[in-house]
Amino acid sequence: MRVILLGPPGAGKGTQAAGIVEKYSIPHISTGDIFRKNIKEGTALGTKAKDYMNKGLLVPDELVVEIVKDRLQEDDCKNGFLLDGFPRTVNQAEALNDSLGEMNVSLDKVINVDVDKEILIERAVGRRICKECGATFHVKFNPSKEEGICDQCAEKLYQRADDTEETVSKRIEVYLNQTQPLIDYYQDRNILVTIDGQQEIKKVFDEIVVALGA
Ligand code: ADP
Ligand code: AMP
């Protein structure tokens, strides 16, 4: 199963990814997670990406594309993968096509998680993530049992540096200008399925599973 999760920041991609990768036994490839890990570890890539991320801008294509190309060559991607947050530009989508072509494989589905702009800011600003396992919560919509503590591993939750109202607004604007065109791009290739992301988390998941084939 080779799948892309598409949607604006805060749509619920990461939340749904957790269930999808478990159900289909495929790796979760989140370019945002890769950058955050590099920033935490102080790598050269992290240093290059940090300023763009904190401003809510996209990291330049040439930095992102190589990382994903390399990641797709790894053994665990042989039977499929879930891309979350990549591609984000038509240029990245073309590069992905080229890579998959070289690997003699193709995408099965692009799941477009659709959420109104007005809801996205509240979702992202209230997002809390586990430092240890990456599980995602929301202070109001999906609270952890104990405030600030992960349900799964009891570690502390943190708030992303780019989850401020100002930066999220910028990220939504960037999404509308640079990423939204991918909806038509994949629609034209007949692999796009749009899911209403404003339903309960479980309902969104059930609809994704129907779209992917149980
Ligand atoms: P993305 O990866 O698309 O940026 P996340 O999965 O991190 O989005 O979700 C953003 C925030 O919204 C998180 O705090 C998450 O708990 C919450 N969330 C995700 N899906 C839903 C939903 N269907 N209803 C309400 N809140 C949701
Ligand atoms: P995310 O975790 O998907 O919300 O991504 C967080 C930030 O990482 C984005 O706002 C971008 O700055 C950067 N980023 C993640 N994926 C990409 C990508 N495919 N292309 C460019 N920048 C990206």
Coordinates of N, CA, C and O and ligand atoms in Angstrom, one line a residue, residues 7-16 84 120 122-124 126-129 136-139 141-142 160 171 197-202 204, ligand 1:
G7 N -3.5 17.4 3.0 CA -4.4 18.2 3.8 C -3.7 19.4 4.5 O -2.5 19.3 4.6
P8 N -4.4 20.4 4.8 CA -3.8 21.6 5.4 C -3.2 21.3 6.8 O -3.5 20.3 7.4
P9 N -2.4 22.2 7.4 CA -1.9 22.0 8.7 C -3.0 21.9 9.7 O -3.9 22.7 9.7
G10 N -3.0 20.9 10.6 CA -4.0 20.8 11.6 C -5.2 19.9 11.1 O -6.2 19.8 11.9
A11 N -5.2 19.4 9.9 CA -6.3 18.7 9.4 C -6.5 17.3 10.1 O -7.6 16.8 10.1
G12 N -5.4 16.8 10.7 CA -5.5 15.5 11.3 C -4.7 14.4 10.6 O -4.9 13.2 10.9
K13 N -3.7 14.8 9.8 CA -2.9 13.8 9.1 C -2.1 12.9 10.0 O -2.1 11.7 9.9
G14 N -1.4 13.6 10.9 CA -0.6 12.8 11.9 C -1.4 11.9 12.7 O -1.0 10.8 13.0
T15 N -2.5 12.4 13.2 CA -3.5 11.6 14.0 C -3.9 10.4 13.3 O -3.9 9.3 13.8
Q16 N -4.3 10.5 12.0 CA -4.8 9.4 11.3 C -3.7 8.5 10.8 O -3.8 7.3 10.8
D84 N 3.3 11.6 4.8 CA 2.5 12.6 5.6 C 3.2 13.9 5.5 O 4.3 14.0 6.1
L120 N -8.9 25.1 11.6 CA -7.5 24.7 11.6 C -6.7 25.3 12.7 O -5.8 24.7 13.3
E122 N -7.6 26.6 15.6 CA -7.9 26.1 16.9 C -7.3 24.7 17.1 O -6.8 24.4 18.2
R123 N -7.3 23.9 16.1 CA -6.8 22.6 16.1 C -5.3 22.6 16.4 O -4.7 21.9 17.2
A124 N -4.6 23.4 15.6 CA -3.1 23.4 15.7 C -2.6 24.1 17.0 O -1.7 23.6 17.6
G126 N -4.0 24.2 19.8 CA -4.3 23.3 21.0 C -3.6 21.9 20.9 O -3.8 21.1 21.7
R127 N -2.8 21.8 19.8 CA -2.1 20.5 19.7 C -1.0 20.3 20.7 O -0.3 21.2 21.0
R128 N -0.9 19.1 21.2 CA 0.2 18.7 22.2 C 0.7 17.4 21.7 O -0.1 16.5 21.4
I129 N 2.0 17.2 21.8 CA 2.7 16.1 21.2 C 3.6 15.4 22.3 O 4.3 16.2 23.0
T136 N -0.2 12.3 19.4 CA -0.7 13.6 19.3 C -2.0 13.7 20.0 O -2.9 12.9 19.9
F137 N -2.2 14.8 20.8 CA -3.4 15.1 21.6 C -3.8 16.5 21.2 O -3.2 17.2 20.6
H138 N -5.0 16.8 21.8 CA -5.5 18.2 21.7 C -6.1 18.6 23.0 O -6.9 17.8 23.6
V139 N -5.8 19.8 23.5 CA -6.3 20.2 24.8 C -7.8 20.1 25.0 O -8.3 19.8 26.1
F141 N -10.1 18.8 22.0 CA -10.8 17.8 21.2 C -10.3 16.4 21.4 O -11.0 15.5 21.0
N142 N -9.1 16.3 21.9 CA -8.6 14.9 22.2 C -7.6 14.9 23.3 O -6.4 14.7 23.2
R160 N 4.4 22.4 19.7 CA 5.4 22.7 18.6 C 5.7 24.2 18.6 O 4.7 25.0 18.7
R171 N 1.1 29.3 7.7 CA 1.2 27.9 7.2 C -0.1 27.6 6.3 O 0.0 26.9 5.3
G197 N -12.7 15.7 7.1 CA -11.9 15.7 8.3 C -12.5 16.4 9.5 O -11.9 16.5 10.6
Q198 N -13.7 16.8 9.4 CA -14.4 17.5 10.5 C -15.3 16.6 11.3 O -16.0 17.0 12.2
Q199 N -15.2 15.3 11.1 CA -15.9 14.3 11.9 C -15.0 13.9 13.0 O -13.9 14.3 13.1
E200 N -15.6 13.1 13.9 CA -14.8 12.5 15.0 C -13.6 11.8 14.4 O -13.7 11.2 13.4
I201 N -12.5 11.7 15.2 CA -11.3 11.1 14.8 C -11.6 9.6 14.3 O -11.1 9.2 13.3
K202 N -12.4 8.9 15.1 CA -12.7 7.5 14.7 C -13.4 7.4 13.4 O -13.2 6.5 12.6
V204 N -13.4 9.5 10.9 CA -12.5 9.9 9.8 C -11.6 8.6 9.5 O -11.5 8.3 8.3
Ligands
ADP1 P1 -1.7 17.5 10.9 O1 -0.8 16.4 11.1 O2 -2.6 17.4 9.7 O3 -1.1 18.9 11.1 P2 -2.7 16.6 13.5 O4 -3.1 15.1 13.3 O5 -1.5 16.8 14.3 O6 -2.8 17.4 12.2 O7 -4.0 17.2 14.3 C1 -4.0 18.6 14.7 C2 -4.7 18.7 16.0 O8 -6.1 18.5 15.8 C3 -4.2 17.7 17.1 O9 -4.2 18.3 18.3 C4 -5.3 16.6 17.0 O10 -5.4 16.0 18.3 C5 -6.5 17.3 16.6 N1 -7.4 16.5 15.7 C6 -7.0 15.6 14.8 N2 -8.1 15.1 14.2 C7 -9.2 15.7 14.8 C8 -10.6 15.5 14.6 N3 -11.1 14.7 13.7 N4 -11.4 16.3 15.4 C9 -10.9 17.1 16.3 N5 -9.6 17.3 16.5 C10 -8.7 16.6 15.8

